[in-house]
GROMACS .gro file of N, CA and C in nm:
model
  405
    1MET      N    1 -10.687   8.043   1.316
    1MET     CA    2 -10.647   7.957   1.206
    1MET      C    3 -10.536   8.026   1.127
    2ALA      N    4 -10.428   7.957   1.102
    2ALA     CA    5 -10.313   8.013   1.032
    2ALA      C    6 -10.345   8.037   0.885
    3ASN      N    7 -10.284   8.144   0.829
    3ASN     CA    8 -10.303   8.168   0.687
    3ASN      C    9 -10.175   8.137   0.608
    4SER      N   10 -10.083   8.065   0.673
    4SER     CA   11  -9.962   8.020   0.605
    4SER      C   12  -9.920   7.884   0.661
    5PHE      N   13  -9.825   7.823   0.593
    5PHE     CA   14  -9.770   7.696   0.639
    5PHE      C   15  -9.624   7.689   0.596
    6LYS      N   16  -9.551   7.599   0.658
    6LYS     CA   17  -9.408   7.581   0.629
    6LYS      C   18  -9.395   7.491   0.506
    7LEU      N   19  -9.312   7.533   0.411
    7LEU     CA   20  -9.283   7.455   0.292
    7LEU      C   21  -9.134   7.423   0.291
    8GLU      N   22  -9.103   7.295   0.279
    8GLU     CA   23  -8.964   7.248   0.269
    8GLU      C   24  -8.951   7.175   0.135
    9LEU      N   25  -8.862   7.223   0.048
    9LEU     CA   26  -8.835   7.158  -0.080
    9LEU      C   27  -8.690   7.112  -0.078
   10VAL      N   28  -8.671   6.979  -0.083
   10VAL     CA   29  -8.538   6.920  -0.065
   10VAL      C   30  -8.511   6.820  -0.177
   11THR      N   31  -8.387   6.820  -0.228
   11THR     CA   32  -8.341   6.718  -0.322
   11THR      C   33  -8.231   6.638  -0.253
   12PRO      N   34  -8.183   6.531  -0.314
   12PRO     CA   35  -8.072   6.458  -0.253
   12PRO      C   36  -7.945   6.543  -0.238
   13LEU      N   37  -7.934   6.649  -0.316
   13LEU     CA   38  -7.813   6.731  -0.314
   13LEU      C   39  -7.821   6.856  -0.228
   14GLU      N   40  -7.943   6.912  -0.211
   14GLU     CA   41  -7.953   7.038  -0.139
   14GLU      C   42  -8.095   7.071  -0.096
   15LYS      N   43  -8.104   7.164  -0.003
   15LYS     CA   44  -8.234   7.219   0.035
   15LYS      C   45  -8.258   7.338  -0.057
   16ILE      N   46  -8.365   7.332  -0.135
   16ILE     CA   47  -8.395   7.434  -0.234
   16ILE      C   48  -8.473   7.549  -0.172
   17LEU      N   49  -8.565   7.514  -0.080
   17LEU     CA   50  -8.655   7.615  -0.027
   17LEU      C   51  -8.700   7.575   0.113
   18SER      N   52  -8.708   7.672   0.201
   18SER     CA   53  -8.761   7.651   0.335
   18SER      C   54  -8.820   7.784   0.380
   19GLN      N   55  -8.954   7.795   0.373
   19GLN     CA   56  -9.015   7.921   0.410
   19GLN      C   57  -9.164   7.905   0.438
   20GLU      N   58  -9.220   8.007   0.500
   20GLU     CA   59  -9.364   8.014   0.522
   20GLU      C   60  -9.430   8.060   0.393
   21VAL      N   61  -9.533   7.988   0.348
   21VAL     CA   62  -9.603   8.021   0.224
   21VAL      C   63  -9.753   8.018   0.249
   22ASN      N   64  -9.829   8.073   0.153
   22ASN     CA   65  -9.975   8.077   0.165
   22ASN      C   66 -10.044   7.973   0.080
   23PHE      N   67  -9.977   7.928  -0.028
   23PHE     CA   68 -10.040   7.835  -0.123
   23PHE      C   69  -9.933   7.766  -0.205
   24VAL      N   70  -9.957   7.639  -0.238
   24VAL     CA   71  -9.869   7.563  -0.328
   24VAL      C   72  -9.957   7.485  -0.425
   25MET      N   73  -9.918   7.488  -0.553
   25MET     CA   74  -9.980   7.403  -0.655
   25MET      C   75  -9.868   7.316  -0.710
   26ILE      N   76  -9.889   7.184  -0.706
   26ILE     CA   77  -9.783   7.091  -0.749
   26ILE      C   78  -9.847   6.973  -0.822
   27ARG      N   79  -9.770   6.911  -0.912
   27ARG     CA   80  -9.819   6.797  -0.989
   27ARG      C   81  -9.783   6.667  -0.917
   28THR      N   82  -9.886   6.592  -0.878
   28THR     CA   83  -9.866   6.460  -0.818
   28THR      C   84  -9.889   6.355  -0.926
   29THR      N   85  -9.866   6.230  -0.892
   29THR     CA   86  -9.891   6.122  -0.988
   29THR      C   87 -10.039   6.108  -1.019
   30GLU      N   88 -10.124   6.168  -0.937
   30GLU     CA   89 -10.269   6.162  -0.959
   30GLU      C   90 -10.324   6.289  -1.024
   31GLY      N   91 -10.238   6.389  -1.045
   31GLY     CA   92 -10.281   6.515  -1.106
   31GLY      C   93 -10.235   6.633  -1.024
   32ASP      N   94 -10.272   6.754  -1.068
   32ASP     CA   95 -10.233   6.876  -0.998
   32ASP      C   96 -10.306   6.885  -0.865
   33MET      N   97 -10.235   6.937  -0.765
   33MET     CA   98 -10.291   6.948  -0.630
   33MET      C   99 -10.261   7.085  -0.573
   34GLY      N  100 -10.363   7.153  -0.523
   34GLY     CA  101 -10.345   7.280  -0.454
   34GLY      C  102 -10.344   7.256  -0.304
   35ILE      N  103 -10.253   7.325  -0.235
   35ILE     CA  104 -10.239   7.306  -0.091
   35ILE      C  105 -10.254   7.441  -0.022
   36LEU      N  106 -10.343   7.446   0.074
   36LEU     CA  107 -10.367   7.564   0.156
   36LEU      C  108 -10.328   7.534   0.300
   37PRO      N  109 -10.319   7.636   0.384
   37PRO     CA  110 -10.287   7.612   0.525
   37PRO      C  111 -10.384   7.515   0.591
   38ASN      N  112 -10.336   7.441   0.689
   38ASN     CA  113 -10.414   7.347   0.769
   38ASN      C  114 -10.471   7.231   0.688
   39HIS      N  115 -10.401   7.192   0.583
   39HIS     CA  116 -10.443   7.077   0.502
   39HIS      C  117 -10.434   6.951   0.588
   40SER      N  118 -10.523   6.858   0.564
   40SER     CA  119 -10.519   6.733   0.639
   40SER      C  120 -10.393   6.654   0.601
   41PRO      N  121 -10.348   6.564   0.689
   41PRO     CA  122 -10.230   6.483   0.660
   41PRO      C  123 -10.246   6.409   0.527
   42PHE      N  124 -10.137   6.403   0.452
   42PHE     CA  125 -10.147   6.349   0.317
   42PHE      C  126 -10.008   6.310   0.269
   43VAL      N  127  -9.999   6.204   0.188
   43VAL     CA  128  -9.874   6.163   0.125
   43VAL      C  129  -9.906   6.132  -0.021
   44ALA      N  130  -9.817   6.177  -0.113
   44ALA     CA  131  -9.839   6.151  -0.256
   44ALA      C  132  -9.705   6.140  -0.327
   45GLY      N  133  -9.706   6.065  -0.436
   45GLY     CA  134  -9.591   6.062  -0.526
   45GLY      C  135  -9.598   6.182  -0.618
   46LEU      N  136  -9.483   6.229  -0.663
   46LEU     CA  137  -9.477   6.346  -0.750
   46LEU      C  138  -9.441   6.307  -0.893
   47SER      N  139  -9.498   6.380  -0.987
   47SER     CA  140  -9.463   6.367  -1.128
   47SER      C  141  -9.377   6.486  -1.167
   48THR      N  142  -9.321   6.480  -1.285
   48THR     CA  143  -9.245   6.593  -1.337
   48THR      C  144  -9.340   6.705  -1.373
   49GLY      N  145  -9.311   6.824  -1.323
   49GLY     CA  146  -9.398   6.936  -1.354
   49GLY      C  147  -9.355   7.064  -1.286
   50GLU      N  148  -9.446   7.159  -1.292
   50GLU     CA  149  -9.423   7.291  -1.234
   50GLU      C  150  -9.485   7.298  -1.095
   51MET      N  151  -9.417   7.366  -1.005
   51MET     CA  152  -9.473   7.394  -0.873
   51MET      C  153  -9.486   7.545  -0.860
   52LYS      N  154  -9.605   7.588  -0.823
   52LYS     CA  155  -9.630   7.731  -0.801
   52LYS      C  156  -9.640   7.754  -0.652
   53VAL      N  157  -9.569   7.855  -0.603
   53VAL     CA  158  -9.569   7.888  -0.461
   53VAL      C  159  -9.613   8.034  -0.446
   54ARG      N  160  -9.715   8.056  -0.364
   54ARG     CA  161  -9.763   8.192  -0.341
   54ARG      C  162  -9.728   8.235  -0.200
   55VAL      N  163  -9.661   8.351  -0.189
   55VAL     CA  164  -9.624   8.409  -0.061
   55VAL      C  165  -9.668   8.555  -0.063
   56ASN      N  166  -9.763   8.587   0.023
   56ASN     CA  167  -9.812   8.725   0.034
   56ASN      C  168  -9.847   8.786  -0.102
   57GLY      N  169  -9.918   8.709  -0.184
   57GLY     CA  170  -9.964   8.757  -0.314
   57GLY      C  171  -9.864   8.746  -0.427
   58GLN      N  172  -9.738   8.715  -0.397
   58GLN     CA  173  -9.636   8.701  -0.500
   58GLN      C  174  -9.619   8.553  -0.534
   59GLU      N  175  -9.615   8.522  -0.664
   59GLU     CA  176  -9.599   8.383  -0.706
   59GLU      C  177  -9.458   8.357  -0.757
   60ASN      N  178  -9.403   8.243  -0.716
   60ASN     CA  179  -9.273   8.196  -0.761
   60ASN      C  180  -9.293   8.056  -0.819
   61PHE      N  181  -9.210   8.020  -0.917
   61PHE     CA  182  -9.228   7.893  -0.986
   61PHE      C  183  -9.101   7.809  -0.977
   62TYR      N  184  -9.122   7.677  -0.968
   62TYR     CA  185  -9.013   7.582  -0.953
   62TYR      C  186  -9.038   7.464  -1.045
   63TYR      N  187  -8.929   7.404  -1.092
   63TYR     CA  188  -8.933   7.278  -1.165
   63TYR      C  189  -8.914   7.168  -1.062
   64VAL      N  190  -9.003   7.067  -1.064
   64VAL     CA  191  -8.992   6.954  -0.971
   64VAL      C  192  -9.008   6.826  -1.052
   65SER      N  193  -8.918   6.730  -1.029
   65SER     CA  194  -8.923   6.604  -1.101
   65SER      C  195  -8.916   6.487  -1.004
   66GLY      N  196  -9.026   6.414  -0.996
   66GLY     CA  197  -9.030   6.293  -0.915
   66GLY      C  198  -9.013   6.318  -0.767
   67GLY      N  199  -9.033   6.213  -0.689
   67GLY     CA  200  -9.018   6.222  -0.545
   67GLY      C  201  -9.150   6.205  -0.473
   68PHE      N  202  -9.157   6.263  -0.352
   68PHE     CA  203  -9.275   6.247  -0.267
   68PHE      C  204  -9.311   6.378  -0.199
   69LEU      N  205  -9.436   6.387  -0.162
   69LEU     CA  206  -9.491   6.502  -0.090
   69LEU      C  207  -9.554   6.449   0.037
   70GLU      N  208  -9.527   6.517   0.149
   70GLU     CA  209  -9.591   6.481   0.275
   70GLU      C  210  -9.646   6.608   0.339
   71ILE      N  211  -9.769   6.599   0.385
   71ILE     CA  212  -9.831   6.710   0.458
   71ILE      C  213  -9.863   6.659   0.597
   72SER      N  214  -9.813   6.732   0.698
   72SER     CA  215  -9.835   6.692   0.836
   72SER      C  216  -9.814   6.813   0.927
   73ASN      N  217  -9.908   6.838   1.016
   73ASN     CA  218  -9.896   6.946   1.116
   73ASN      C  219  -9.864   7.082   1.054
   74ASN      N  220  -9.933   7.116   0.945
   74ASN     CA  221  -9.917   7.244   0.876
   74ASN      C  222  -9.776   7.263   0.819
   75VAL      N  223  -9.710   7.151   0.787
   75VAL     CA  224  -9.580   7.152   0.721
   75VAL      C  225  -9.590   7.066   0.595
   76VAL      N  226  -9.549   7.122   0.482
   76VAL     CA  227  -9.545   7.048   0.356
   76VAL      C  228  -9.399   7.021   0.325
   77THR      N  229  -9.364   6.893   0.319
   77THR     CA  230  -9.227   6.852   0.289
   77THR      C  231  -9.227   6.786   0.152
   78ILE      N  232  -9.145   6.837   0.063
   78ILE     CA  233  -9.133   6.781  -0.071
   78ILE      C  234  -8.992   6.727  -0.085
   79LEU      N  235  -8.982   6.596  -0.104
   79LEU     CA  236  -8.855   6.528  -0.127
   79LEU      C  237  -8.851   6.496  -0.276
   80ALA      N  238  -8.782   6.579  -0.353
   80ALA     CA  239  -8.782   6.567  -0.498
   80ALA      C  240  -8.654   6.505  -0.551
   81ASP      N  241  -8.666   6.429  -0.660
   81ASP     CA  242  -8.549   6.375  -0.727
   81ASP      C  243  -8.464   6.490  -0.782
   82GLU      N  244  -8.532   6.589  -0.839
   82GLU     CA  245  -8.465   6.707  -0.892
   82GLU      C  246  -8.561   6.825  -0.876
   83ALA      N  247  -8.509   6.941  -0.841
   83ALA     CA  248  -8.591   7.061  -0.827
   83ALA      C  249  -8.503   7.183  -0.843
   84MET      N  250  -8.563   7.289  -0.897
   84MET     CA  251  -8.489   7.415  -0.910
   84MET      C  252  -8.587   7.529  -0.932
   85ASP      N  253  -8.543   7.647  -0.891
   85ASP     CA  254  -8.617   7.769  -0.919
   85ASP      C  255  -8.616   7.787  -1.071
   86VAL      N  256  -8.730   7.823  -1.127
   86VAL     CA  257  -8.739   7.839  -1.272
   86VAL      C  258  -8.636   7.940  -1.323
   87LYS      N  259  -8.599   8.037  -1.241
   87LYS     CA  260  -8.500   8.137  -1.280
   87LYS      C  261  -8.362   8.074  -1.300
   88ASP      N  262  -8.339   7.957  -1.243
   88ASP     CA  263  -8.210   7.890  -1.255
   88ASP      C  264  -8.202   7.794  -1.372
   89ILE      N  265  -8.312   7.777  -1.446
   89ILE     CA  266  -8.311   7.686  -1.560
   89ILE      C  267  -8.236   7.752  -1.675
   90ASP      N  268  -8.139   7.681  -1.729
   90ASP     CA  269  -8.068   7.726  -1.849
   90ASP      C  270  -8.151   7.679  -1.968
   91LEU      N  271  -8.226   7.771  -2.026
   91LEU     CA  272  -8.320   7.737  -2.132
   91LEU      C  273  -8.252   7.673  -2.252
   92GLU      N  274  -8.138   7.726  -2.293
   92GLU     CA  275  -8.067   7.668  -2.408
   92GLU      C  276  -8.017   7.528  -2.377
   93ALA      N  277  -7.966   7.506  -2.257
   93ALA     CA  278  -7.920   7.372  -2.219
   93ALA      C  279  -8.037   7.274  -2.215
   94ALA      N  280  -8.152   7.318  -2.165
   94ALA     CA  281  -8.270   7.232  -2.161
   94ALA      C  282  -8.318   7.198  -2.302
   95ARG      N  283  -8.312   7.295  -2.392
   95ARG     CA  284  -8.350   7.269  -2.532
   95ARG      C  285  -8.255   7.168  -2.596
   96ARG      N  286  -8.123   7.184  -2.570
   96ARG     CA  287  -8.026   7.090  -2.624
   96ARG      C  288  -8.050   6.949  -2.569
   97GLU      N  289  -8.075   6.942  -2.438
   97GLU     CA  290  -8.102   6.813  -2.373
   97GLU      C  291  -8.225   6.747  -2.434
   98ALA      N  292  -8.330   6.827  -2.460
   98ALA     CA  293  -8.451   6.774  -2.521
   98ALA      C  294  -8.423   6.724  -2.662
   99GLN      N  295  -8.344   6.798  -2.739
   99GLN     CA  296  -8.312   6.757  -2.876
   99GLN      C  297  -8.232   6.627  -2.877
  100ILE      N  298  -8.133   6.616  -2.788
  100ILE     CA  299  -8.053   6.494  -2.780
  100ILE      C  300  -8.141   6.375  -2.743
  101ALA      N  301  -8.231   6.394  -2.646
  101ALA     CA  302  -8.321   6.286  -2.605
  101ALA      C  303  -8.414   6.245  -2.720
  102LYS      N  304  -8.465   6.342  -2.796
  102LYS     CA  305  -8.551   6.311  -2.911
  102LYS      C  306  -8.476   6.226  -3.013
  103GLU      N  307  -8.351   6.266  -3.041
  103GLU     CA  308  -8.270   6.192  -3.137
  103GLU      C  309  -8.243   6.050  -3.089
  104LYS      N  310  -8.215   6.033  -2.960
  104LYS     CA  311  -8.191   5.900  -2.905
  104LYS      C  312  -8.317   5.814  -2.913
  105LEU      N  313  -8.433   5.875  -2.886
  105LEU     CA  314  -8.559   5.799  -2.892
  105LEU      C  315  -8.581   5.740  -3.031
  106GLU      N  316  -8.544   5.814  -3.132
  106GLU     CA  317  -8.563   5.767  -3.269
  106GLU      C  318  -8.474   5.646  -3.300
  107LYS      N  319  -8.365   5.629  -3.227
  107LYS     CA  320  -8.268   5.523  -3.256
  107LYS      C  321  -8.277   5.403  -3.161
  108LEU      N  322  -8.359   5.412  -3.058
  108LEU     CA  323  -8.358   5.307  -2.955
  108LEU      C  324  -8.431   5.181  -2.999
  109ALA      N  325  -8.378   5.069  -2.952
  109ALA     CA  326  -8.441   4.940  -2.981
  109ALA      C  327  -8.491   4.873  -2.854
  110GLU      N  328  -8.425   4.895  -2.741
  110GLU     CA  329  -8.463   4.827  -2.618
  110GLU      C  330  -8.561   4.911  -2.536
  111ASP      N  331  -8.659   4.844  -2.476
  111ASP     CA  332  -8.763   4.912  -2.399
  111ASP      C  333  -8.708   4.988  -2.278
  112ILE      N  334  -8.609   4.932  -2.209
  112ILE     CA  335  -8.555   4.997  -2.089
  112ILE      C  336  -8.489   5.129  -2.128
  113ASP      N  337  -8.407   5.128  -2.231
  113ASP     CA  338  -8.344   5.251  -2.278
  113ASP      C  339  -8.450   5.351  -2.321
  114PHE      N  340  -8.553   5.303  -2.389
  114PHE     CA  341  -8.661   5.389  -2.435
  114PHE      C  342  -8.727   5.461  -2.317
  115ALA      N  343  -8.758   5.387  -2.212
  115ALA     CA  344  -8.824   5.447  -2.094
  115ALA      C  345  -8.734   5.551  -2.028
  116ASN      N  346  -8.605   5.522  -2.016
  116ASN     CA  347  -8.512   5.617  -1.953
  116ASN      C  348  -8.499   5.745  -2.035
  117VAL      N  349  -8.488   5.730  -2.166
  117VAL     CA  350  -8.475   5.849  -2.251
  117VAL      C  351  -8.607   5.925  -2.256
  118GLN      N  352  -8.719   5.852  -2.255
  118GLN     CA  353  -8.850   5.918  -2.253
  118GLN      C  354  -8.864   6.004  -2.127
  119LYS      N  355  -8.817   5.954  -2.013
  119LYS     CA  356  -8.821   6.030  -1.888
  119LYS      C  357  -8.734   6.155  -1.900
  120THR      N  358  -8.613   6.140  -1.956
  120THR     CA  359  -8.524   6.254  -1.974
  120THR      C  360  -8.587   6.358  -2.066
  121LEU      N  361  -8.652   6.312  -2.172
  121LEU     CA  362  -8.719   6.403  -2.264
  121LEU      C  363  -8.831   6.478  -2.194
  122THR      N  364  -8.913   6.408  -2.117
  122THR     CA  365  -9.023   6.472  -2.044
  122THR      C  366  -8.969   6.577  -1.948
  123GLN      N  367  -8.862   6.545  -1.877
  123GLN     CA  368  -8.803   6.640  -1.783
  123GLN      C  369  -8.749   6.763  -1.855
  124ALA      N  370  -8.678   6.742  -1.965
  124ALA     CA  371  -8.619   6.854  -2.038
  124ALA      C  372  -8.727   6.943  -2.099
  125LEU      N  373  -8.830   6.882  -2.156
  125LEU     CA  374  -8.938   6.961  -2.216
  125LEU      C  375  -9.016   7.037  -2.110
  126THR      N  376  -9.031   6.980  -1.992
  126THR     CA  377  -9.098   7.051  -1.883
  126THR      C  378  -9.017   7.172  -1.841
  127LYS      N  379  -8.885   7.157  -1.832
  127LYS     CA  380  -8.798   7.271  -1.799
  127LYS      C  381  -8.815   7.382  -1.903
  128VAL      N  382  -8.814   7.344  -2.031
  128VAL     CA  383  -8.830   7.443  -2.138
  128VAL      C  384  -8.963   7.515  -2.124
  129LYS      N  385  -9.070   7.439  -2.106
  129LYS     CA  386  -9.204   7.497  -2.096
  129LYS      C  387  -9.214   7.596  -1.979
  130ILE      N  388  -9.163   7.556  -1.864
  130ILE     CA  389  -9.172   7.641  -1.746
  130ILE      C  390  -9.086   7.765  -1.763
  131ALA      N  391  -8.964   7.749  -1.815
  131ALA     CA  392  -8.874   7.863  -1.832
  131ALA      C  393  -8.927   7.960  -1.937
  132GLU      N  394  -8.987   7.910  -2.045
  132GLU     CA  395  -9.040   7.997  -2.150
  132GLU      C  396  -9.155   8.082  -2.097
  133LYS      N  397  -9.230   8.033  -1.999
  133LYS     CA  398  -9.340   8.109  -1.943
  133LYS      C  399  -9.291   8.236  -1.874
  134MET      N  400  -9.166   8.233  -1.827
  134MET     CA  401  -9.112   8.345  -1.753
  134MET      C  402  -9.052   8.452  -1.843
  135LEU      N  403  -9.042   8.422  -1.976
  135LEU     CA  404  -8.984   8.520  -2.069
  135LEU      C  405  -9.080   8.632  -2.097
   0.00000   0.00000   0.00000
């Protein structure tokens, strides 16, 4: 029985990660999910959140926003709307983005604009939260 599995993290713009890992924790639309080797086939939608990847006892963290997760034949494929290594998050830019989104939310009148800005705010605040954990 294998003690690792292949993890592929891909966005529309680039492949973020492709490696053998021992464990993944990721936020799905149904809640946080831990993945170990030889997981049964599975498909889920992703929410905005943190992804933890463990390789040989070392943990790395990623920001993941939206998309899908597929598990098949000991391969986990994550097709994310946006994803990045937490080390690549510009904390000050994320804070500015969150502040701008908060200000826009206070001024919005239409529901569609409200939902879009609320999503942007959630994404920016998640980036801030994840990046601050690494300080």
